[in-house]
């Protein structure tokens, strides 16, 4: 009887339920399944309830807050959104140590009125569910970033900072920074207490069979705040961890000293490098350690949730990372960020973040292509099998004042991510609103500012005319007494951030639509509603060209003039871009994640492309040698270390190789026939400008493409889809249903004069007749399969335009 009641309850909650998979979130057959049911394309937004407070002051009436939340959620529903994500800021809810407010009733000032009704996250979740949205991602930190909090980036409570000032990370001078030490026991202990409270009081009732919370993010953007690894962390715990890391890596001091060219007398004497460029091997190990300690930290966060009873597959644990870094910064390690002990890496994507004199469309035109494809390929490691499913909790919804993220830029970003298989696309920020404790830092540095400005040297200056040396001196004083901050920026901005966040977002701080909302709604109406099921299960039509990515090669390059960060991020994206000009939708092969046998599979990887930055391991070099000797083709760019190793291994003289004939782009290199295989060595990365501000105006895109065209033609590699005659700053790529009789083609152009051309589907069935629908344009044309293969269908795009086209057989 008891079991019968349980089954009846489950059926009531979730309809017809497969009890074997009730409460299971899983990826299979390239599709998301929850409680045994397939989910369509996830399309949603980050709705930040804590910013929609109705003002910055206390005691805003509850009905005002509820109205704002309702407006924001109703606009999401109107845009056909089926997914909502949100941070849960620690500092907002634990307003004093051990005092939590999750229902908006706390009255800390004792005036008889609730301080912040906007803390009622339980009601917010209820309102989401009432609108039929049953895909929820929660992001409880502890960090979160979000341009939030008294430090400007993160939700660690002010009371914690005041009680545990030494929990902060340190710079090489021993000064406290605005980041926190990942190993600090007080930080970890209070994080665990925060998780316990938010789980027991908020999340527990909405996780499980038939429940709405299916995704739980493990912190957010743990990348040292996009700063150099030489800014953080030199605190005692971090240095001790570095010493232990080196001991595990080298075993003996003699081995370490030989490699680092040092004369350390004990492990405890070792100190990390404070500035880059002095000893390359030491720099590389400092980089590896910083990446490794973040991996360990994320594992600890995951374990805290598991100790509370939140486990996979009841939820899908995710990590949110931006694949970009400052100079000497950390690119996220795809293997460590997809470890089964942490979570599945997702995509935070912002391809337009600064302005140029000519208001270029995108600063990084092929970043969306790269980041989605790379994250998708890497997720196989977390899932333990080949699947095409990845999500993006932060896909650019705008940017700060002065940066023009045009409608064309947004359209290209959204269509590109959907077209490459981002099966969970969430707009961030979806709404603007209030910041939190934004002016605390200004108030904290005020005594030091006024004391210094009153000194004899500066007393005659007005505030706006204070010289640079004043701010440098103030930086030093504040760093010694408080934290390392940019005092001039904080002072002149009135705090770490403005009182109200502006992001040119789809919704304003009043939750009302702004101009960018129109595009979001259009995509919901014209793409998600009619094609969501197709996109939720489709797979990429990739061609037999494999581009190798190697996260272990993120570390500084030993080759003079080669920047590993740029090679692995910007240049790899540019390489994918120039290949798409030839119609090639290349595969990403993550070395160390994907099976090495994939590189030797001629059906999968007929052409293998590697960018040699001097960091190829002996194991990788051996496999690349086998690629060539087994009859495959390897195209090696930049450094010739791998090439020379292959020539030596195969006893092939470089004199027997042929100089690469400019085509008409001189790549400075040669080709070698080695048995049935071919080895190309090209020094010049002719794709380097494709993922830059200058892409739209390069005059020789055809010439750069021609180099690849010649190689592809010699190998008889014919792409699935292509622009007839090839692309000139216009590219395309495609997805298909499992039977590949329905195809989705994305076309995008950087040309300001627009694009007119024909699109061929080279694999169309000549005996079929097809209907080609311009998804956003709303028109449809009929075409014979033979004509679709040989001639293609016409496409016209406006300046910097993009479009999506759906092809299906007419039967």
Short mmCIF file of N, CA, C and O in Angstrom, two decimals, residues 636-713:
data_model
loop_
_atom_site.label_atom_id
_atom_site.label_comp_id
_atom_site.label_asym_id
_atom_site.label_seq_id
_atom_site.Cartn_x
_atom_site.Cartn_y
_atom_site.Cartn_z
N UNK A 636 51.19 20.87 -39.60
CA UNK A 636 51.76 21.40 -38.37
C UNK A 636 52.12 22.87 -38.57
O UNK A 636 52.88 23.22 -39.49
N UNK A 637 51.58 23.72 -37.70
CA UNK A 637 51.84 25.15 -37.79
C UNK A 637 52.81 25.61 -36.70
O UNK A 637 52.98 24.97 -35.67
N UNK A 638 53.44 26.74 -36.97
CA UNK A 638 54.27 27.54 -36.06
C UNK A 638 55.64 26.88 -35.86
O UNK A 638 56.50 26.96 -36.75
N UNK A 639 55.89 26.24 -34.73
CA UNK A 639 57.20 25.66 -34.44
C UNK A 639 57.35 24.33 -35.19
O UNK A 639 56.36 23.65 -35.49
N UNK A 640 58.59 23.95 -35.48
CA UNK A 640 58.81 22.72 -36.25
C UNK A 640 59.35 21.57 -35.39
O UNK A 640 59.88 20.59 -35.92
N UNK A 641 59.17 21.67 -34.06
CA UNK A 641 59.68 20.62 -33.19
C UNK A 641 59.06 19.27 -33.49
O UNK A 641 59.76 18.25 -33.61
N UNK A 642 57.74 19.21 -33.61
CA UNK A 642 57.06 17.95 -33.93
C UNK A 642 57.47 17.47 -35.31
O UNK A 642 57.74 16.27 -35.52
N UNK A 643 57.54 18.37 -36.27
CA UNK A 643 57.91 18.00 -37.63
C UNK A 643 59.30 17.37 -37.67
O UNK A 643 59.51 16.33 -38.30
N UNK A 644 60.27 18.00 -37.02
CA UNK A 644 61.64 17.46 -37.03
C UNK A 644 61.70 16.11 -36.33
O UNK A 644 62.43 15.21 -36.76
N UNK A 645 60.91 15.94 -35.27
CA UNK A 645 60.88 14.64 -34.58
C UNK A 645 60.34 13.56 -35.50
O UNK A 645 60.84 12.42 -35.51
N UNK A 646 59.31 13.90 -36.30
CA UNK A 646 58.75 12.92 -37.24
C UNK A 646 59.76 12.59 -38.33
O UNK A 646 59.95 11.43 -38.70
N UNK A 647 60.42 13.61 -38.86
CA UNK A 647 61.42 13.37 -39.90
C UNK A 647 62.55 12.49 -39.37
O UNK A 647 63.02 11.57 -40.06
N UNK A 648 62.98 12.77 -38.15
CA UNK A 648 64.05 11.96 -37.56
C UNK A 648 63.60 10.53 -37.32
O UNK A 648 64.34 9.57 -37.59
N UNK A 649 62.39 10.38 -36.79
CA UNK A 649 61.88 9.04 -36.49
C UNK A 649 61.74 8.21 -37.75
O UNK A 649 62.00 7.00 -37.75
N UNK A 650 61.31 8.84 -38.84
CA UNK A 650 61.08 8.11 -40.09
C UNK A 650 62.30 8.13 -41.00
O UNK A 650 62.22 7.62 -42.13
N UNK A 651 63.39 8.74 -40.50
CA UNK A 651 64.62 8.83 -41.29
C UNK A 651 64.37 9.48 -42.65
O UNK A 651 64.85 9.04 -43.68
N UNK A 652 63.59 10.56 -42.60
CA UNK A 652 63.28 11.32 -43.82
C UNK A 652 64.10 12.58 -43.84
O UNK A 652 64.11 13.35 -42.87
N UNK A 653 64.81 12.81 -44.93
CA UNK A 653 65.61 14.02 -45.05
C UNK A 653 64.74 15.20 -45.43
O UNK A 653 63.87 15.09 -46.31
N UNK A 654 64.97 16.34 -44.76
CA UNK A 654 64.21 17.54 -45.12
C UNK A 654 64.48 17.94 -46.56
O UNK A 654 63.64 18.55 -47.20
N UNK A 655 65.65 17.55 -47.08
CA UNK A 655 65.98 17.88 -48.46
C UNK A 655 65.07 17.18 -49.45
O UNK A 655 64.94 17.60 -50.61
N UNK A 656 64.44 16.09 -49.02
CA UNK A 656 63.53 15.36 -49.90
C UNK A 656 62.14 15.97 -49.92
O UNK A 656 61.28 15.54 -50.69
N UNK A 657 61.92 16.95 -49.06
CA UNK A 657 60.60 17.59 -48.98
C UNK A 657 60.50 18.71 -50.01
O UNK A 657 61.51 19.23 -50.49
N UNK A 658 59.29 19.11 -50.31
CA UNK A 658 59.04 20.14 -51.31
C UNK A 658 58.61 21.42 -50.62
O UNK A 658 57.79 21.39 -49.69
N UNK A 659 59.14 22.53 -51.09
CA UNK A 659 58.73 23.81 -50.55
C UNK A 659 57.27 24.06 -50.87
O UNK A 659 56.81 23.78 -51.98
N UNK A 660 56.52 24.56 -49.87
CA UNK A 660 55.12 24.89 -50.10
C UNK A 660 55.04 26.08 -51.04
O UNK A 660 55.58 27.16 -50.76
N UNK A 661 54.40 25.88 -52.17
CA UNK A 661 54.27 26.95 -53.15
C UNK A 661 53.22 27.94 -52.67
O UNK A 661 52.11 27.54 -52.30
N UNK A 662 53.53 29.23 -52.62
CA UNK A 662 52.53 30.20 -52.20
C UNK A 662 51.24 30.03 -52.97
O UNK A 662 51.25 29.89 -54.19
N UNK A 663 50.11 30.07 -52.24
CA UNK A 663 48.87 29.67 -52.87
C UNK A 663 47.68 30.61 -52.66
O UNK A 663 46.62 30.15 -52.29
N UNK A 664 47.81 31.88 -52.96
CA UNK A 664 49.02 32.68 -53.18
C UNK A 664 49.58 33.24 -51.88
O UNK A 664 50.37 34.18 -51.88
N UNK A 665 49.20 32.64 -50.75
CA UNK A 665 49.65 33.11 -49.44
C UNK A 665 50.88 32.30 -49.04
O UNK A 665 50.81 31.07 -48.94
N UNK A 666 52.01 32.93 -48.82
CA UNK A 666 53.23 32.21 -48.47
C UNK A 666 53.23 31.91 -46.98
O UNK A 666 53.34 32.79 -46.14
N UNK A 667 53.14 30.63 -46.64
CA UNK A 667 53.10 30.22 -45.25
C UNK A 667 54.49 29.86 -44.73
O UNK A 667 54.65 29.52 -43.56
N UNK A 668 55.50 29.91 -45.62
CA UNK A 668 56.88 29.60 -45.28
C UNK A 668 56.96 28.17 -44.71
O UNK A 668 56.95 27.95 -43.50
N UNK A 669 57.02 27.21 -45.60
CA UNK A 669 57.06 25.84 -45.13
C UNK A 669 57.32 24.86 -46.24
O UNK A 669 57.73 25.22 -47.34
N UNK A 670 57.05 23.60 -45.93
CA UNK A 670 57.34 22.53 -46.90
C UNK A 670 56.41 21.36 -46.64
O UNK A 670 55.76 21.26 -45.59
N UNK A 671 56.35 20.46 -47.62
CA UNK A 671 55.56 19.24 -47.48
C UNK A 671 56.46 18.04 -47.75
O UNK A 671 57.36 18.11 -48.58
N UNK A 672 56.19 16.95 -47.02
CA UNK A 672 57.00 15.75 -47.13
C UNK A 672 56.11 14.54 -47.32
O UNK A 672 55.16 14.34 -46.54
N UNK A 673 56.40 13.75 -48.32
CA UNK A 673 55.72 12.47 -48.50
C UNK A 673 56.47 11.43 -47.68
O UNK A 673 57.66 11.21 -47.87
N UNK A 674 55.75 10.82 -46.74
CA UNK A 674 56.36 9.81 -45.87
C UNK A 674 55.51 8.56 -45.99
O UNK A 674 54.43 8.45 -45.40
N UNK A 675 55.98 7.62 -46.80
CA UNK A 675 55.19 6.45 -47.09
C UNK A 675 53.91 6.87 -47.79
O UNK A 675 53.94 7.64 -48.76
N UNK A 676 52.77 6.40 -47.29
CA UNK A 676 51.49 6.77 -47.87
C UNK A 676 50.94 8.05 -47.25
O UNK A 676 49.88 8.53 -47.65
N UNK A 677 51.65 8.60 -46.27
CA UNK A 677 51.18 9.79 -45.58
C UNK A 677 51.87 11.05 -46.05
O UNK A 677 52.85 11.02 -46.81
N UNK A 678 51.35 12.18 -45.58
CA UNK A 678 51.89 13.49 -45.95
C UNK A 678 52.04 14.35 -44.71
O UNK A 678 51.14 14.39 -43.86
N UNK A 679 53.16 15.04 -44.64
CA UNK A 679 53.44 15.95 -43.54
C UNK A 679 53.63 17.35 -44.10
O UNK A 679 54.47 17.56 -44.99
N UNK A 680 52.84 18.30 -43.63
CA UNK A 680 52.99 19.71 -44.00
C UNK A 680 53.52 20.46 -42.79
O UNK A 680 53.01 20.31 -41.68
N UNK A 681 54.53 21.30 -43.03
CA UNK A 681 55.03 22.20 -42.01
C UNK A 681 54.85 23.63 -42.50
O UNK A 681 55.34 24.00 -43.57
N UNK A 682 54.10 24.44 -41.72
CA UNK A 682 53.83 25.83 -42.10
C UNK A 682 54.18 26.72 -40.92
O UNK A 682 53.60 26.59 -39.84
N UNK A 683 55.12 27.61 -41.12
CA UNK A 683 55.58 28.47 -40.03
C UNK A 683 54.59 29.59 -39.74
O UNK A 683 54.39 29.97 -38.58
N UNK A 684 53.98 30.14 -40.77
CA UNK A 684 53.15 31.33 -40.62
C UNK A 684 51.69 30.94 -40.35
O UNK A 684 51.06 30.28 -41.19
N UNK A 685 51.13 31.31 -39.19
CA UNK A 685 49.72 31.03 -38.91
C UNK A 685 48.84 32.03 -39.64
O UNK A 685 48.42 33.05 -39.08
N UNK A 686 48.51 31.73 -40.87
CA UNK A 686 47.83 32.71 -41.73
C UNK A 686 46.38 32.97 -41.29
O UNK A 686 45.70 33.80 -41.89
N UNK A 687 45.96 32.30 -40.25
CA UNK A 687 44.60 32.46 -39.73
C UNK A 687 44.57 33.38 -38.51
O UNK A 687 43.51 33.58 -37.90
N UNK A 688 45.72 33.94 -38.12
CA UNK A 688 45.80 34.66 -36.85
C UNK A 688 44.88 35.87 -36.78
O UNK A 688 44.44 36.26 -35.70
N UNK A 689 44.56 36.49 -37.93
CA UNK A 689 43.73 37.70 -37.91
C UNK A 689 42.24 37.41 -37.97
O UNK A 689 41.43 38.34 -37.86
N UNK A 690 41.86 36.16 -38.16
CA UNK A 690 40.44 35.86 -38.35
C UNK A 690 39.63 36.05 -37.08
O UNK A 690 38.43 36.32 -37.15
N UNK A 691 40.26 35.89 -35.93
CA UNK A 691 39.53 36.08 -34.67
C UNK A 691 39.96 37.37 -33.99
O UNK A 691 40.29 37.40 -32.81
N UNK A 692 39.95 38.46 -34.76
CA UNK A 692 40.37 39.76 -34.25
C UNK A 692 39.38 40.84 -34.70
O UNK A 692 38.50 40.60 -35.53
N UNK A 693 39.59 42.05 -34.18
CA UNK A 693 38.80 43.20 -34.59
C UNK A 693 38.87 43.46 -36.09
O UNK A 693 37.97 44.06 -36.68
N UNK A 694 39.99 43.05 -36.71
CA UNK A 694 40.26 43.42 -38.11
C UNK A 694 39.64 42.45 -39.11
O UNK A 694 39.75 42.65 -40.31
N UNK A 695 39.00 41.40 -38.61
CA UNK A 695 38.51 40.36 -39.51
C UNK A 695 37.63 40.92 -40.62
O UNK A 695 37.77 40.56 -41.79
N UNK A 696 36.71 41.82 -40.27
CA UNK A 696 35.75 42.28 -41.27
C UNK A 696 36.41 43.03 -42.42
O UNK A 696 35.85 43.13 -43.52
N UNK A 697 37.62 43.56 -42.20
CA UNK A 697 38.24 44.38 -43.23
C UNK A 697 39.46 43.73 -43.89
O UNK A 697 40.12 44.39 -44.70
N UNK A 698 39.77 42.47 -43.57
CA UNK A 698 40.92 41.86 -44.23
C UNK A 698 40.60 41.68 -45.72
O UNK A 698 39.52 41.24 -46.08
N UNK A 699 41.56 42.03 -46.55
CA UNK A 699 41.33 42.06 -47.99
C UNK A 699 41.73 40.75 -48.68
O UNK A 699 41.45 40.57 -49.86
N UNK A 700 42.39 39.87 -47.94
CA UNK A 700 42.93 38.67 -48.58
C UNK A 700 42.40 37.38 -47.95
O UNK A 700 43.10 36.37 -47.90
N UNK A 701 41.14 37.42 -47.50
CA UNK A 701 40.57 36.21 -46.90
C UNK A 701 40.55 35.07 -47.91
O UNK A 701 40.81 33.91 -47.56
N UNK A 702 40.26 35.37 -49.18
CA UNK A 702 40.24 34.32 -50.20
C UNK A 702 41.62 33.70 -50.37
O UNK A 702 41.75 32.48 -50.54
N UNK A 703 42.65 34.54 -50.34
CA UNK A 703 44.01 34.03 -50.52
C UNK A 703 44.42 33.15 -49.35
O UNK A 703 45.07 32.11 -49.53
N UNK A 704 44.06 33.54 -48.15
CA UNK A 704 44.38 32.72 -46.98
C UNK A 704 43.61 31.40 -47.03
O UNK A 704 44.14 30.34 -46.69
N UNK A 705 42.35 31.48 -47.45
CA UNK A 705 41.55 30.27 -47.58
C UNK A 705 42.13 29.33 -48.63
O UNK A 705 42.05 28.11 -48.50
N UNK A 706 42.71 29.90 -49.68
CA UNK A 706 43.19 29.10 -50.81
C UNK A 706 44.25 28.10 -50.40
O UNK A 706 44.35 27.01 -50.98
N UNK A 707 45.06 28.43 -49.38
CA UNK A 707 46.07 27.49 -48.91
C UNK A 707 45.41 26.20 -48.42
O UNK A 707 45.85 25.10 -48.74
N UNK A 708 44.34 26.35 -47.66
CA UNK A 708 43.63 25.18 -47.16
C UNK A 708 42.86 24.49 -48.29
O UNK A 708 42.76 23.26 -48.33
N UNK A 709 42.30 25.29 -49.20
CA UNK A 709 41.56 24.71 -50.32
C UNK A 709 42.42 23.73 -51.11
O UNK A 709 41.96 22.67 -51.52
N UNK A 710 43.68 24.10 -51.33
CA UNK A 710 44.57 23.23 -52.11
C UNK A 710 44.80 21.90 -51.42
O UNK A 710 44.77 20.84 -52.04
N UNK A 711 45.02 21.94 -50.11
CA UNK A 711 45.24 20.70 -49.37
C UNK A 711 43.97 19.86 -49.37
O UNK A 711 44.02 18.64 -49.61
N UNK A 712 42.83 20.48 -49.13
CA UNK A 712 41.57 19.75 -49.10
C UNK A 712 41.25 19.14 -50.45
O UNK A 712 40.78 17.99 -50.55
N UNK A 713 41.53 19.90 -51.51
CA UNK A 713 41.27 19.39 -52.86
C UNK A 713 42.17 18.20 -53.18
O UNK A 713 41.72 17.20 -53.75
#
